[in-house]
Structures are given as structure tokens and as C-alpha cells.
């Protein structure tokens, strides 16, 4: 009646994890399936009217049972992984290695074809829980931009919480990043669509590296998560398709400036 084209369903997991069932309390499976039943009813209601509706349940648990009624998985596990890594104050090369290990495991155990919502902050985490702050405050502007490139250019759906693009519009502190996000989104659409698979490449350094590929296309994405220049060795001369930040080409290498990124035809 009012033309809605989708819904985000709050706290749809039915309850937090509970790996045992004390006397008088339900086990997690019952709570999760209760949440799935509610989501299923909403999903059916929307799709009966609009088969192209998008349903986004706030489900923290990557339970395959939810997949048939979830168009985009609310990837809180990735956010919590990043949060935990930040708390450990790791050397940046170890930080990159562990983040890639998590993403590899997540990719290999996910429901095939299901997209994930990737974010550095949502309405809860910017206000009252976890860091209770926005990405620019947590990381500083330049590193926040590098982390947004990670969450935007890997597979999935990038999510920008309102105000991150231009904090002044919401009476917040921070730089206007409208031009930055416009460029990131353009590169995502043109060079790194979700039709491409993903494989993470261990660099042994501060460079977060991954391939996006199919039978006809191969892109190598390099994102420097440090404030120092880092050189990455290649097996051929670099063929740069897009970049954000400073870089220098070598004969068979590329050097990225602080928090810079490139997308290579490789």
C-alpha cells in the first residue's frame, strides 16, 4: 500500500548464543528458529507484493537456516573480528594476516551466493556499544579510509552509516568524505562487482592484498594499512586500473604510500 521495497529487521536472531540449556531455559536453537520464523513471515509478506524486495535481518549468527529468507547477511562477525584485532594492538603485518585468515574462513564456510553487508560502524556501535564512536575517531581519517576500502572492495555490499560521508551534516566532527566514497563506489561498480570471486593473498607486510577474479578477469587489490610506504613485489610490471592515494611503479613491484590503495589488472 505504501510502496516499501525492503526492510531491515532489528534483533532478528531470536536471542544471543547459548551453547547449553540450563534447567528452565530454552536452548539457542529454539530461539534462533523463533527468530527465523518471524523473518520468514515478513519475507513472504514483502515478496508476495514485490519479488525484488530486499530483506536485511539483523542476524549476528551466520546460521544457514536463515539463508533462504535473507537477501543480505548482516556481517557483524566481521565487525567484531576487526574490533577484537584493534583491542590487541598487534603489529600491522600480524593484524593484516589475522584479518585475512578470518575472511578466508568466513568465505569458505558461507552459504554460496549470499551477499554480506560489510561495515565499520552501525547505529549501535557509533553510539553506545563496542567503541561507541565513528571510524574517523577510532582510526584517524586516513586509516579509516583505508579500512573502508577493505570493507568496500572485498565481496559483499558496502555500508556507510549516515554521517560518515559528511559529518558536518549531522553536527559531528570529521572530514567531508563525499568525494572519497564516490570514488570508492565507482571503482567497486566498474572493476570489482560481486560477479567476481575472491581470494586473499598473504603479503607478510602491512599490505592487505586480495584477488577478485572469474574465468575472464583477474584483479589484484592492494591496500596499505600503515602510515609508512610499503613495497609489494609482482610477477610483472604493474598495470594500474584505479588508485586512491600515492603510489610509485617499479619494474616488477609497486610502492604504496601511507594508507594508499591500487587495483591492478594482474
Short mmCIF file of C-alpha atoms in Angstrom, two decimals:
data_model
loop_
_atom_site.label_atom_id
_atom_site.label_comp_id
_atom_site.label_asym_id
_atom_site.label_seq_id
_atom_site.Cartn_x
_atom_site.Cartn_y
_atom_site.Cartn_z
CA UNK A 1 0.00 0.00 0.00
CA UNK A 2 2.83 2.44 0.74
CA UNK A 3 5.43 1.15 -1.72
CA UNK A 4 8.13 -0.20 0.60
CA UNK A 5 10.88 -2.02 -1.31
CA UNK A 6 12.51 -3.78 1.62
CA UNK A 7 13.09 -3.90 5.36
CA UNK A 8 15.85 -4.10 7.92
CA UNK A 9 14.57 -6.22 10.81
CA UNK A 10 16.02 -5.35 14.22
CA UNK A 11 17.44 -8.05 16.51
CA UNK A 12 16.08 -10.81 14.29
CA UNK A 13 18.31 -13.61 15.54
CA UNK A 14 15.80 -14.54 18.23
CA UNK A 15 18.37 -14.38 21.04
CA UNK A 16 22.09 -14.48 21.76
CA UNK A 17 24.20 -17.63 21.53
CA UNK A 18 23.67 -20.26 24.22
CA UNK A 19 25.59 -23.48 23.75
CA UNK A 20 23.82 -25.39 26.53
CA UNK A 21 20.34 -25.39 28.04
CA UNK A 22 20.23 -24.88 31.82
CA UNK A 23 17.13 -26.13 33.61
CA UNK A 24 14.19 -23.91 32.81
CA UNK A 25 15.82 -22.11 29.86
CA UNK A 26 15.50 -22.79 26.15
CA UNK A 27 18.47 -23.85 24.09
CA UNK A 28 19.75 -21.47 21.41
CA UNK A 29 18.26 -23.48 18.57
CA UNK A 30 14.74 -22.75 19.79
CA UNK A 31 15.43 -19.00 20.00
CA UNK A 32 17.12 -18.89 16.62
CA UNK A 33 14.33 -20.77 14.91
CA UNK A 34 11.74 -18.50 16.54
CA UNK A 35 13.56 -15.53 15.03
CA UNK A 36 13.75 -17.27 11.67
CA UNK A 37 10.01 -17.93 11.73
CA UNK A 38 9.25 -14.22 12.25
CA UNK A 39 11.71 -13.23 9.50
CA UNK A 40 10.17 -15.83 7.17
CA UNK A 41 6.70 -14.34 7.65
CA UNK A 42 7.97 -10.83 6.90
CA UNK A 43 9.97 -12.07 3.91
CA UNK A 44 6.93 -13.82 2.48
CA UNK A 45 4.76 -10.76 3.02
CA UNK A 46 7.17 -8.50 1.16
CA UNK A 47 7.89 -10.86 -1.71
CA UNK A 48 4.20 -11.58 -2.26
CA UNK A 49 3.84 -7.92 -3.22
CA UNK A 50 7.30 -7.21 -4.66
CA UNK A 51 9.53 -10.11 -5.74
CA UNK A 52 12.50 -7.70 -5.84
CA UNK A 53 12.17 -6.61 -2.21
CA UNK A 54 15.39 -6.69 -0.15
CA UNK A 55 15.18 -8.17 3.34
CA UNK A 56 18.05 -7.44 5.75
CA UNK A 57 17.60 -9.17 9.13
CA UNK A 58 19.97 -8.06 11.90
CA UNK A 59 21.13 -11.63 12.48
CA UNK A 60 24.57 -11.84 14.11
CA UNK A 61 24.89 -15.58 13.56
CA UNK A 62 25.80 -16.98 10.13
CA UNK A 63 23.24 -19.75 10.50
CA UNK A 64 22.43 -21.45 7.17
CA UNK A 65 18.81 -21.76 8.35
CA UNK A 66 18.33 -18.03 7.74
CA UNK A 67 19.80 -18.00 4.24
CA UNK A 68 16.53 -18.65 2.31
CA UNK A 69 14.92 -15.57 3.92
CA UNK A 70 17.95 -13.25 4.00
CA UNK A 71 18.94 -11.30 0.90
CA UNK A 72 21.97 -9.69 2.57
CA UNK A 73 23.69 -11.15 5.66
CA UNK A 74 24.35 -8.58 8.41
CA UNK A 75 28.07 -9.24 8.81
CA UNK A 76 28.52 -8.45 12.48
CA UNK A 77 31.10 -11.26 12.77
CA UNK A 78 33.49 -9.23 10.58
CA UNK A 79 32.92 -6.08 12.62
CA UNK A 80 33.59 -8.00 15.84
CA UNK A 81 36.73 -9.54 14.35
CA UNK A 82 38.04 -6.06 13.45
CA UNK A 83 37.10 -4.72 16.89
CA UNK A 84 38.92 -7.56 18.65
CA UNK A 85 42.01 -7.10 16.48
CA UNK A 86 42.04 -3.38 17.28
CA UNK A 87 41.98 -4.14 21.02
CA UNK A 88 45.08 -6.35 20.78
CA UNK A 89 47.45 -3.67 19.47
CA UNK A 90 49.10 -6.10 17.06
CA UNK A 91 51.97 -5.25 14.73
CA UNK A 92 50.30 -4.23 11.49
CA UNK A 93 51.62 -7.19 9.46
CA UNK A 94 50.14 -9.60 12.04
CA UNK A 95 46.89 -7.60 12.05
CA UNK A 96 46.59 -7.99 8.28
CA UNK A 97 47.41 -11.70 8.43
CA UNK A 98 44.77 -12.44 11.09
CA UNK A 99 42.10 -10.34 9.36
CA UNK A 100 42.72 -12.23 6.13
CA UNK A 101 42.59 -15.57 7.97
CA UNK A 102 39.16 -14.69 9.36
CA UNK A 103 37.84 -13.53 5.99
CA UNK A 104 39.15 -16.67 4.29
CA UNK A 105 37.42 -18.92 6.83
CA UNK A 106 34.21 -16.88 6.56
CA UNK A 107 34.27 -17.10 2.76
CA UNK A 108 34.88 -20.84 2.72
CA UNK A 109 32.09 -21.61 5.20
CA UNK A 110 29.43 -19.22 3.86
CA UNK A 111 26.22 -20.11 2.07
CA UNK A 112 27.05 -19.98 -1.63
CA UNK A 113 25.79 -16.85 -3.34
CA UNK A 114 24.71 -14.99 -0.21
CA UNK A 115 25.96 -11.42 -0.03
CA UNK A 116 27.32 -9.90 3.18
CA UNK A 117 26.82 -6.36 4.48
CA UNK A 118 30.28 -5.00 5.31
CA UNK A 119 30.61 -2.09 7.73
CA UNK A 120 32.90 -0.24 10.14
CA UNK A 121 30.01 1.07 12.19
CA UNK A 122 26.25 0.90 12.61
CA UNK A 123 23.64 2.66 14.74
CA UNK A 124 24.67 0.66 17.82
CA UNK A 125 28.46 0.77 17.53
CA UNK A 126 28.70 4.51 16.85
CA UNK A 127 26.58 5.43 19.85
CA UNK A 128 26.63 3.10 22.88
CA UNK A 129 28.45 -0.20 22.42
CA UNK A 130 31.90 -1.50 21.39
CA UNK A 131 33.92 1.68 20.63
CA UNK A 132 30.82 3.88 20.81
CA UNK A 133 32.50 6.06 18.18
CA UNK A 134 32.72 6.56 14.44
CA UNK A 135 35.52 5.25 12.25
CA UNK A 136 37.24 8.62 11.75
CA UNK A 137 37.60 8.97 15.53
CA UNK A 138 38.70 5.36 16.07
CA UNK A 139 41.33 5.16 13.32
CA UNK A 140 42.01 8.73 12.25
CA UNK A 141 40.74 9.85 8.86
CA UNK A 142 43.39 8.33 6.58
CA UNK A 143 43.45 4.88 8.18
CA UNK A 144 39.64 4.91 8.33
CA UNK A 145 39.61 5.49 4.58
CA UNK A 146 41.95 2.50 4.10
CA UNK A 147 39.69 0.31 6.24
CA UNK A 148 36.64 1.48 4.28
CA UNK A 149 38.43 0.46 1.09
CA UNK A 150 38.89 -3.02 2.57
CA UNK A 151 35.22 -3.40 3.55
CA UNK A 152 34.05 -1.87 0.26
CA UNK A 153 36.22 -3.72 -2.25
CA UNK A 154 36.05 -7.24 -0.89
CA UNK A 155 32.99 -9.23 -1.92
CA UNK A 156 29.68 -8.13 -0.49
CA UNK A 157 27.69 -4.94 -0.06
CA UNK A 158 29.45 -1.88 1.35
CA UNK A 159 27.56 0.01 4.07
CA UNK A 160 28.20 3.62 5.05
CA UNK A 161 26.46 4.74 8.23
CA UNK A 162 24.70 8.08 7.85
CA UNK A 163 27.06 10.94 8.66
CA UNK A 164 30.26 9.08 7.74
CA UNK A 165 30.13 10.65 4.27
CA UNK A 166 29.82 14.23 5.63
CA UNK A 167 29.89 14.51 9.43
CA UNK A 168 29.03 18.23 9.43
CA UNK A 169 25.57 17.43 8.06
CA UNK A 170 24.90 15.68 11.39
CA UNK A 171 26.75 18.24 13.58
CA UNK A 172 29.65 15.82 14.03
CA UNK A 173 33.43 16.21 13.89
CA UNK A 174 35.40 14.79 10.95
CA UNK A 175 36.34 15.41 7.34
CA UNK A 176 33.87 15.53 4.47
CA UNK A 177 34.44 12.24 2.60
CA UNK A 178 31.81 12.53 -0.11
CA UNK A 179 34.39 12.61 -2.92
CA UNK A 180 36.26 9.66 -1.39
CA UNK A 181 33.15 7.47 -1.13
CA UNK A 182 32.05 8.48 -4.64
CA UNK A 183 35.39 7.20 -5.98
CA UNK A 184 35.29 4.01 -3.89
CA UNK A 185 31.75 3.19 -5.08
CA UNK A 186 32.65 3.92 -8.71
CA UNK A 187 35.64 1.56 -8.56
CA UNK A 188 33.52 -1.11 -6.85
CA UNK A 189 30.86 -0.97 -9.56
CA UNK A 190 33.18 -0.79 -12.54
CA UNK A 191 36.09 -3.03 -11.51
CA UNK A 192 35.09 -5.23 -8.54
CA UNK A 193 31.47 -6.39 -8.99
CA UNK A 194 30.07 -9.25 -6.94
CA UNK A 195 30.17 -11.48 -10.01
CA UNK A 196 33.88 -11.88 -9.21
CA UNK A 197 35.11 -14.44 -6.68
CA UNK A 198 37.68 -13.53 -4.03
CA UNK A 199 40.95 -14.97 -2.76
CA UNK A 200 43.10 -13.38 -0.03
CA UNK A 201 46.83 -13.14 -0.69
CA UNK A 202 49.25 -13.14 2.24
CA UNK A 203 51.72 -10.28 1.84
CA UNK A 204 53.81 -10.61 5.01
CA UNK A 205 53.51 -6.86 5.41
CA UNK A 206 51.04 -4.05 6.09
CA UNK A 207 49.52 -4.51 2.63
CA UNK A 208 46.09 -6.10 2.66
CA UNK A 209 46.06 -7.99 -0.66
CA UNK A 210 43.36 -9.97 -2.42
CA UNK A 211 42.35 -11.14 -5.89
CA UNK A 212 38.90 -10.67 -7.44
CA UNK A 213 38.51 -12.98 -10.40
CA UNK A 214 36.48 -15.18 -12.71
CA UNK A 215 37.37 -17.14 -15.84
CA UNK A 216 37.90 -13.97 -17.88
CA UNK A 217 39.06 -11.38 -15.34
CA UNK A 218 41.72 -11.10 -12.66
CA UNK A 219 42.19 -8.05 -10.46
CA UNK A 220 44.76 -7.70 -7.69
CA UNK A 221 43.81 -5.20 -4.97
CA UNK A 222 46.48 -3.81 -2.65
CA UNK A 223 45.61 -1.61 0.34
CA UNK A 224 48.30 -0.25 2.64
CA UNK A 225 47.02 -0.28 6.23
CA UNK A 226 50.08 1.51 7.62
CA UNK A 227 51.25 5.09 7.76
CA UNK A 228 54.53 4.17 6.05
CA UNK A 229 55.46 3.42 2.45
CA UNK A 230 55.38 -0.32 1.66
CA UNK A 231 56.65 -2.09 -1.48
CA UNK A 232 54.85 -5.10 -2.92
CA UNK A 233 56.61 -7.45 -5.34
CA UNK A 234 54.81 -8.51 -8.53
CA UNK A 235 55.45 -11.10 -11.22
CA UNK A 236 55.10 -8.48 -13.95
CA UNK A 237 55.07 -4.72 -14.48
CA UNK A 238 52.13 -3.13 -12.63
CA UNK A 239 49.05 -2.36 -14.72
CA UNK A 240 47.12 0.09 -12.54
CA UNK A 241 43.39 0.36 -13.26
CA UNK A 242 42.48 2.64 -10.35
CA UNK A 243 44.14 4.15 -7.30
CA UNK A 244 43.44 6.17 -4.18
CA UNK A 245 46.46 7.83 -2.61
CA UNK A 246 50.08 7.90 -3.75
CA UNK A 247 52.00 5.07 -5.38
CA UNK A 248 55.15 4.51 -7.42
CA UNK A 249 55.62 1.82 -10.08
CA UNK A 250 58.71 -0.32 -10.22
CA UNK A 251 59.78 -2.74 -12.97
CA UNK A 252 58.13 -5.66 -11.17
CA UNK A 253 56.89 -4.04 -7.99
CA UNK A 254 54.73 -1.22 -6.72
CA UNK A 255 55.27 1.03 -3.71
CA UNK A 256 52.19 2.31 -1.91
CA UNK A 257 52.23 5.48 0.13
CA UNK A 258 50.65 5.69 3.57
CA UNK A 259 47.10 4.25 3.51
CA UNK A 260 47.10 4.18 -0.29
CA UNK A 261 45.43 1.57 -2.49
CA UNK A 262 45.57 0.33 -6.06
CA UNK A 263 43.52 -2.01 -8.22
CA UNK A 264 45.72 -3.86 -10.70
CA UNK A 265 44.97 -5.85 -13.82
CA UNK A 266 47.01 -8.90 -12.78
#
